[in-house]
Structure formats: C-alpha cells, structure tokens
Amino acid sequence: MSEQKPDNAPKNKLQSKHLKRILITALIVAWGFDFLFWKRPLGINFPIFVLALLIGGLIMAYSEKVLPSRLSLLLILPILFFTSMTAVRLEPFTTFLNVSITLFLLAILAASFVGGRWPWYGIPDYFVRLILLFVDAFISLPEAWINQPNTEEQEADEGRNLQPIFAWLRGLLIALPVVLFFSALLSSADPIFARAITDFFDLFDLEDLAQYFFRGIYIIFLAYILAGLYLFAFYKSKKEKLVADGNGRKPSFLGFTEGSIVLGSVDLLFGAFVAIQFRYFFGGQANITNAGYTFAEYARRGFGELITVAVFSLLLFLLLNAITKRQSGSQRGWFSTLSILLVVLVGVMLVSAFQRLYLYEQVFGFTRLRTYSHVFMIWLGILLLAVVLLELMRRPRFFVLATLLASIGFSTTLNALNVDGFIARQNINRARLGESLDIPYLASLSTDAVPVLRNEFVVALNNGGNPQEVADDIGGAWACHAALHRDYDYERPWQGFHFSHLFAQTHWMSYGYVIEGQGLGTQLDEVNDWSQWSVTVNGEDVPCVDGYYFYR
C-alpha cells in the first residue's frame, strides 16, 4: 500500500503541479539573461529578456492551471512599451526611466498576478507587497519542494522518466575516456588532425574556467530567484490583504484641529506668495521695475524652488489626508476645502514656475534638465487636478494610483518627445532667430539627436530663409557629434543592437560626405586627445567638448 497524505492536510501549503517545469523554465530564462547581457551593452537584449520572462511565466501559469487577473494583465501593455523603448531611445534619463518602470511594473505584476488588486494599493500596500515578493523569492522554491506530493506511484513514474537520461549519462561517461585515448593516438599520427583537436578545445577557452564557474553560479542563483517569483505569482498573489481597513481609509491619529491648523497655515503662506505673483510677475513689467528688479532678473530665477514646493506640498497633503481624523461631515468638508485651496494655490505656483522656465530657456537655450522640468510640471499639474477630483469624490485610496499613472504619463511623454532631438530642434530654432548655437552641447547629446540634426541641416543647407551661418553651425555640431561617436561605426554584438545607433549611422552615410569638406566652412581637427578636438566654423575654432555640459 502506498502512503497517502491525510485529507485534512493544510490547504494553504504551496504545492506546485509541475515544479520541475517551472525550474526548467526559470533556468532557461536565467541562461538567456547571461547570453543576452554578459559583456553586452544595453539594447535589444533587454526587451528580448523581458519578453522571454513574460512568455515563460504565462506558459507556466497555463500549465499550473492558474488564471491571472485581467487587471493584472493590463500591466503587460506598459511593460511592453517601456521595455521596447530601451532599444529606441538612448538619452540617459529616458533610458533609466524605461528600465526602472519596466522592472517596477514586473514586480507589481508578480505581486498581484492572480488577485489583481494593484489599482487599490496605497503606499503601505506597495511597501508590504514588494517586501513579501522579495522575501518569498528566496523561500518559495524550498517551500514548494518540501510540500511536493511524494507517493510511491509518482516516484516510480519519475524513475521511469529519468531512466533514459541516466542511460545517456552513463554512456557519455564510458565513452569519454575511450574517445580521449584514441584522440591522443590520432593526434600523434597526423599533425593537421592534432591542430584540429587543439582548435576544438580552444573553443572552450579553458583559461577562463573561473569566469565560466562564476557565470554558472549566478545563472543557477538567478534561476532560483525566478522560480521563487513565478511560484509567488501563481500561488501567493491571490489573497491580497490591503493595509487599509474596510472603509478605504487608513487608521488616523492626528486630531482634526491640528491637521487643519497645518493646512490653513500653509494656505495662508501660499496665498501671500500667489498675491505677490499676481501683482508683479503676472501684473506686468512696470510693477517689477518699480520694485527695483529688471523683468529678466525676476523671471529667470526660482522655477526649481517652485517645483520643489509643489512636490512637497503634494506629499504634505497626502500625509495629512492619511493621518488626520475627520469624524463628522463638517470636519470632512472643512478639510476638503483647505486641501483643495492648497492644491489650487500650488497650481498657480506651477504656472509661475512654467513661465519662469520658459523665459529662462528663451535666453539661455534648452538643456536636458530644463526639458525634464517642463514635462514634469505639466504632469504634476495633471496630478494635482486628479487629486482635487478624488478629494471631491471622497476616493483618497486612488491618490497613489493617480501618482502611478502620472509617472507613466511623464515617462511616456519623454519617450514620445525624444528629449535630445527636442533640445537640438529648439536650440537650432533659436539660432535662426540670431542667437548663438552651443556646438559643444549639441555634440554631447546622444544619437537620438542625429535625425533632427540631419533634418535641420538639410533645411538650412537648402537655405530656406536661413543664414548660411546656421548651416555651418549645424554642420560643425554634427561633425563633432559624429567624431565623438566614431562616425557611428559601432562594432557591437547583435544583443546590443540599438535603433538609435542604426538611424544615426544611416543619416551619416547619407549626408556625412557633405559635411566633410564640401565648402561649408567647417573643418574638424582631431588630435590624440579627444577632449581637445575642435571644429573650425567660418574661420572660428570651436571646441567639440565642453566639460560644463555634464552639469546641465
């Protein structure tokens, strides 16, 4: 008689129907990670890995007869978008956001795979679920292995399935010394055959055994973690107990009076600031001049501080909303009024910051940080509007969801905008209006800017109402950019293929010869030290590299 497990065994044990399949899938994905990323630059390898991770997980879920939540499957759409854009955009901050959001959404997908309650997560819920996911990534596999049903019939079936594998292993072990013996004799008989044998063993690069050992260890470790994540997603993501209580509000401990005083005090301060904005900044140049400032001095400062005030004001509101007691309808009404007033005042300050930054850009040009700030302010304003609507609807739980969606919107906008291309276009437009073109800064941008440089160069070359100097400046900037990127001649393995490099190389092959000595008044001077490279534009020597751009 085979020993059966008792019927009253705990039902909350982690038991996988096909644990070995999950292990094999995790091992394949982990090996794929090594194959795609070991000594490889970021490119098409990242979307391939994420796609393999998702496909492997969905196939295993089907094999385990686990039905994912439709709300959780919605996360796959932004995951696919952001992971794909890592092979399209090379601008550093955009790439950082693409990778970070992809990994974060993958974690949320695993944490809420079956339950699908991620839209209702608050900040504590994200913290708790991600901590659980991290911990269970290490313990889920041993737990599932221990809880595997182990009847005599199953052991017999597994033994029969493994018999062919053991037979192959025994045959290989017996054949190995025999083959080595005859190989040694044949190598002594024929030097050409000996060279072929030597070349064959060189393929394994035995001098790098330590490296292979390390890679093998981390592949096994990564497979262990991935198997744990798969198991958590399949069997521990269904029961999502949220931190908040049943009425949708977190336990509060700050009195209504204290919370209202804090909100009211900040409202008074912000109200005084906004009043000054309407009198001076929005009121016209004459009022500012009378106060002893020029309009340029007043307008071009403070946008960074105003953005910081807006962010901390939003955090203050979320904190007070979470911890302040509102025990009656009148208290809830007063708190909502003070909160909405705070958001409205912050919105006015955002408008002021937006205009200040715009005026600053008109004088000093566009940079990455200023472009990030512009896009960030737009999405922060949208988030503030969403906060007001949610407060009016008494739906505070969705504040965090609104923040997540705004973050996704911000990152999507940067991808669609093409930050480096946008900067190149705007600065060239300023040059057409008579402003100077910062050639070293354009040369410092990523290859995302090359399609714009090409288009603007063609327009300026055809002299569509532009001074000839503009074409020379663009040609000089592009010549420096190409030189710093080795004429876009990238020798990369296919795993590091990147569309931004492909587009840059294609455009340079089409128009690079025009810049390299076709009478545009540009001449590149390449010396041994690349930091000393310069370009001659209309008789003026302009450096290709300016260390200052690292801080802009």
CSV table of C-alpha atoms in Angstrom, one decimal, residues 361 364-373 419-420 422-424 426-427 441 552:
chain,number,residue,atom,x,y,z
A,361,GLU,CA,15.0,79.0,-22.0
A,364,PHE,CA,19.9,80.6,-22.4
A,365,GLY,CA,18.6,77.8,-24.6
A,366,PHE,CA,17.3,74.3,-23.9
A,367,THR,CA,19.0,71.6,-21.9
A,368,ARG,CA,18.0,68.2,-20.6
A,369,LEU,CA,17.3,69.3,-17.1
A,370,ARG,CA,15.1,72.2,-18.3
A,371,THR,CA,13.2,69.9,-20.7
A,372,TYR,CA,12.6,67.3,-17.9
A,373,SER,CA,11.3,70.2,-15.7
A,419,VAL,CA,14.4,64.7,-25.4
A,420,ASP,CA,17.7,65.1,-27.2
A,422,PHE,CA,13.7,68.2,-29.0
A,423,ILE,CA,16.7,70.1,-27.5
A,424,ALA,CA,18.5,70.1,-30.8
A,426,GLN,CA,14.7,74.1,-30.2
A,427,ASN,CA,18.3,75.4,-30.0
A,441,TYR,CA,26.4,70.9,-26.0
A,552,ARG,CA,23.5,70.9,-17.3
